[in-house]
XYZ file of C-alpha atoms in Angstrom:
194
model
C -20.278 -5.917 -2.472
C -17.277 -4.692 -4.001
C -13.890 -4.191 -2.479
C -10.729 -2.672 -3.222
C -9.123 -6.249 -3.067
C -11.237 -7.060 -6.472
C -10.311 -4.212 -7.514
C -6.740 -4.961 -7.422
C -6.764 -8.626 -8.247
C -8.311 -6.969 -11.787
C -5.441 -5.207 -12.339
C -2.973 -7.899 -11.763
C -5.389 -10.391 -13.883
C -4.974 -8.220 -17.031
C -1.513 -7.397 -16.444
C -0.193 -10.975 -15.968
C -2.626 -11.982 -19.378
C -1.178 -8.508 -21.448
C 2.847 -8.358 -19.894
C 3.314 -12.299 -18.749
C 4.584 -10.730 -15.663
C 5.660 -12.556 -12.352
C 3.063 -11.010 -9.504
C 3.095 -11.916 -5.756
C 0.292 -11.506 -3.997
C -0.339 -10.553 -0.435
C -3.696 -10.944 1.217
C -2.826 -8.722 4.631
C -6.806 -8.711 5.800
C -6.638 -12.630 5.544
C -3.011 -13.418 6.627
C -2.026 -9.878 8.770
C 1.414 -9.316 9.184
C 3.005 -8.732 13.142
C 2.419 -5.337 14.357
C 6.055 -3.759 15.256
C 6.639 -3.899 19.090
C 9.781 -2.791 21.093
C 11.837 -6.050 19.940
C 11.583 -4.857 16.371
C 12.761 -1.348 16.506
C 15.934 -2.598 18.989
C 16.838 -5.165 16.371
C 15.660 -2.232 13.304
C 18.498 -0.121 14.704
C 20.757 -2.339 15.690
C 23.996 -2.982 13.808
C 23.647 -6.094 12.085
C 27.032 -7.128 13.048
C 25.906 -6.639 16.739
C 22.194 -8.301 16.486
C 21.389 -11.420 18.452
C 19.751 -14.321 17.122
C 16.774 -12.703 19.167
C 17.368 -9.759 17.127
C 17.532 -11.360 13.740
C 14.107 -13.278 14.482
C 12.058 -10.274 15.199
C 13.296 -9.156 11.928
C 12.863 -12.208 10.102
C 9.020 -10.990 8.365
C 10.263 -7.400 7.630
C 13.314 -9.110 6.036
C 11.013 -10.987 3.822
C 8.556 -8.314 2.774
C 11.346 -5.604 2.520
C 13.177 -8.122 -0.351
C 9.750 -8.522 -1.776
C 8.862 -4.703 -2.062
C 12.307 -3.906 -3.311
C 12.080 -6.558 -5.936
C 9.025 -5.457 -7.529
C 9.029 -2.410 -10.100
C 5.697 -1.825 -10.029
C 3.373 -2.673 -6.558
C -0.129 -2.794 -6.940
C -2.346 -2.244 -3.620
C -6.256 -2.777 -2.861
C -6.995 -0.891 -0.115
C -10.296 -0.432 2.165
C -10.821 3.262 3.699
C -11.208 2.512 7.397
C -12.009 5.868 9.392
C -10.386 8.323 6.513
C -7.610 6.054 6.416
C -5.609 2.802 5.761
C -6.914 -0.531 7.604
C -4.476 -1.172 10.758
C -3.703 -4.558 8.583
C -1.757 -2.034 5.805
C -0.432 0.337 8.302
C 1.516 -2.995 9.883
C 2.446 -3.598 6.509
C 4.077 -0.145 6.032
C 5.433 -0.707 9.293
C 7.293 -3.310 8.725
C 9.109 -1.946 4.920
C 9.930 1.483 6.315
C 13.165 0.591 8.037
C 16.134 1.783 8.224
C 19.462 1.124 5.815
C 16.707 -0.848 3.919
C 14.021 1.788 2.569
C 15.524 4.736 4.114
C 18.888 6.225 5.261
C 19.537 8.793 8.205
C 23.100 10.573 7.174
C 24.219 13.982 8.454
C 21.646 16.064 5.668
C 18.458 14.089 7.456
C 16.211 11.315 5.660
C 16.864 10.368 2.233
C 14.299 7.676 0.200
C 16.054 4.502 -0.807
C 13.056 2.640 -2.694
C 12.460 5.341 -5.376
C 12.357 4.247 -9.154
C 9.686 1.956 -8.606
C 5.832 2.634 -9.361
C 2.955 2.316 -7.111
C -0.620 2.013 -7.744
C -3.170 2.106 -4.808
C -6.645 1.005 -5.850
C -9.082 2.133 -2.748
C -12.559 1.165 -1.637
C -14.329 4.125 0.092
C -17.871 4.426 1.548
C -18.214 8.347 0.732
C -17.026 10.917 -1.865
C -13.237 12.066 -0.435
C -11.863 13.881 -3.297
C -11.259 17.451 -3.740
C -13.482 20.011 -3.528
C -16.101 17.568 -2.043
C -17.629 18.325 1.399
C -15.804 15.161 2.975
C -12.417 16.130 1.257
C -10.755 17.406 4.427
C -11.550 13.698 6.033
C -9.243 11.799 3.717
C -5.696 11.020 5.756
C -6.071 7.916 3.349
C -4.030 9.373 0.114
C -2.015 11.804 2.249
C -0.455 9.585 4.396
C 0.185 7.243 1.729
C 1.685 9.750 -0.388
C 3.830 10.721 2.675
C 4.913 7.445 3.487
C 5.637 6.425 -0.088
C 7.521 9.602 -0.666
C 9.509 9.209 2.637
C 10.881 6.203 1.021
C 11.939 7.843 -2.156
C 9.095 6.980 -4.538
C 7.075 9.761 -6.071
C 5.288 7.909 -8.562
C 2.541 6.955 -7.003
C -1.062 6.884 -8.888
C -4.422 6.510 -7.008
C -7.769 4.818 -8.580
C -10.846 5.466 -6.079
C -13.829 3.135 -6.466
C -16.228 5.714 -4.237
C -19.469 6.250 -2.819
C -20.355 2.748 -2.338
C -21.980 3.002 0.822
C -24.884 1.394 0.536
C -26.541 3.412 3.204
C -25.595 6.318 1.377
C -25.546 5.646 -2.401
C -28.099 4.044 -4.013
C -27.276 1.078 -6.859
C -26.353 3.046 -9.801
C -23.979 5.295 -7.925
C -22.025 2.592 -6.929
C -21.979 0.696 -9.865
C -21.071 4.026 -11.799
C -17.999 3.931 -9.101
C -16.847 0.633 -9.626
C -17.013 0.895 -13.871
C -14.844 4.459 -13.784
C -12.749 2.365 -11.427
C -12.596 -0.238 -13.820
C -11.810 1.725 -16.706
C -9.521 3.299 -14.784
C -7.656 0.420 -14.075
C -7.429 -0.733 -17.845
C -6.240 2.519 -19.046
C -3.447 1.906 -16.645
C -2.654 -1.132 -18.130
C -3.122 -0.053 -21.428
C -0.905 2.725 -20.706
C 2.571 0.491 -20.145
């Protein structure tokens, strides 16, 4: 079976072996990150001269993966399409880096991006054919909200490599091995590209 998190971990092996570069890595579907609940968004918007130490706990994981997100220059993501879109694992994730005076700033012209200048490369898994001008096209709120989210935060480079149609219900062998080699190749043509 193949999976958008060996996907990804391709594209970080032949980046750390061609660039020597540092890469974290973040395995949300095995270690999930808290969901935000009403704790969070009082101590998100919240002075931080004015948070408790109650305050400053529940922010203590978005604090760390914030500094981590802002610190890389390029973030590489394997992600699963779960009902046309993101796994509720990733979706916490984005949760918990859109936030406030961190990744985005409210001022009297609306929202304005604070994470742009970085590039992001989202490496997806899908059971089906979602791309455009294909029948299922209109079910993918995978890319779209990504793209939204990303942009929200001020980053418009943002490049997408889908490893499709490997359902095995509904693709036979080939197909999906045809998938995962364009994937492949896509992925070294990105890294041949820097």
């Amino acid at each position: 079976m193949f999976s958008a998190r060996s996907l990804a971990q391709s594209l970080f092996a032949l980046a750390e072996s061609r660039f020597e570069e540092t890469v974290t890595y973040r395995d949300l579907g095995h270690h999930p990150v808290p969901h935000v609940d009403e704790q969070w968004i009082a101590a998100a918007y919240t002075p931080l001269a004015q948070r408790t130490p109650e305050l400053i706990s529940a922010l203590q994981k978005s604090e760390i993966l914030v500094d981590e997100f802002l610190a890389a220059d390029t973030c590489v993501f394997g992600i699963p399409m779960y009902n046309f879109s993101v796994p509720s694992t990733f979706k916490a994730y984005i949760d918990q880096v859109v936030r406030v005076d961190r990744t985005f700033a409210v001022d009297a012209n609306g929202f304005r991006g604070l994470a742009g200048g970085r590039k992001i490369i989202v490496i997806t898994a899908r059971g089906g054919n979602f791309r455009p001008g294909t029948p299922l096209a209109a079910y993918d709120h995978q890319e779209p909200y990504l793209r939204t989210v990303f942009g929200f935060m001020g980053i418009t480079d943002v490049e997408f490599i889908h490893a499709d149609r490997l359902n095995p219900i509904t693709s036979d062998a080939a197909t999906r091995s045809q998938s995962v080699a364009e994937a492949r190749t896509a992925i070294q043509e990105v890294v041949l590209s820097r």
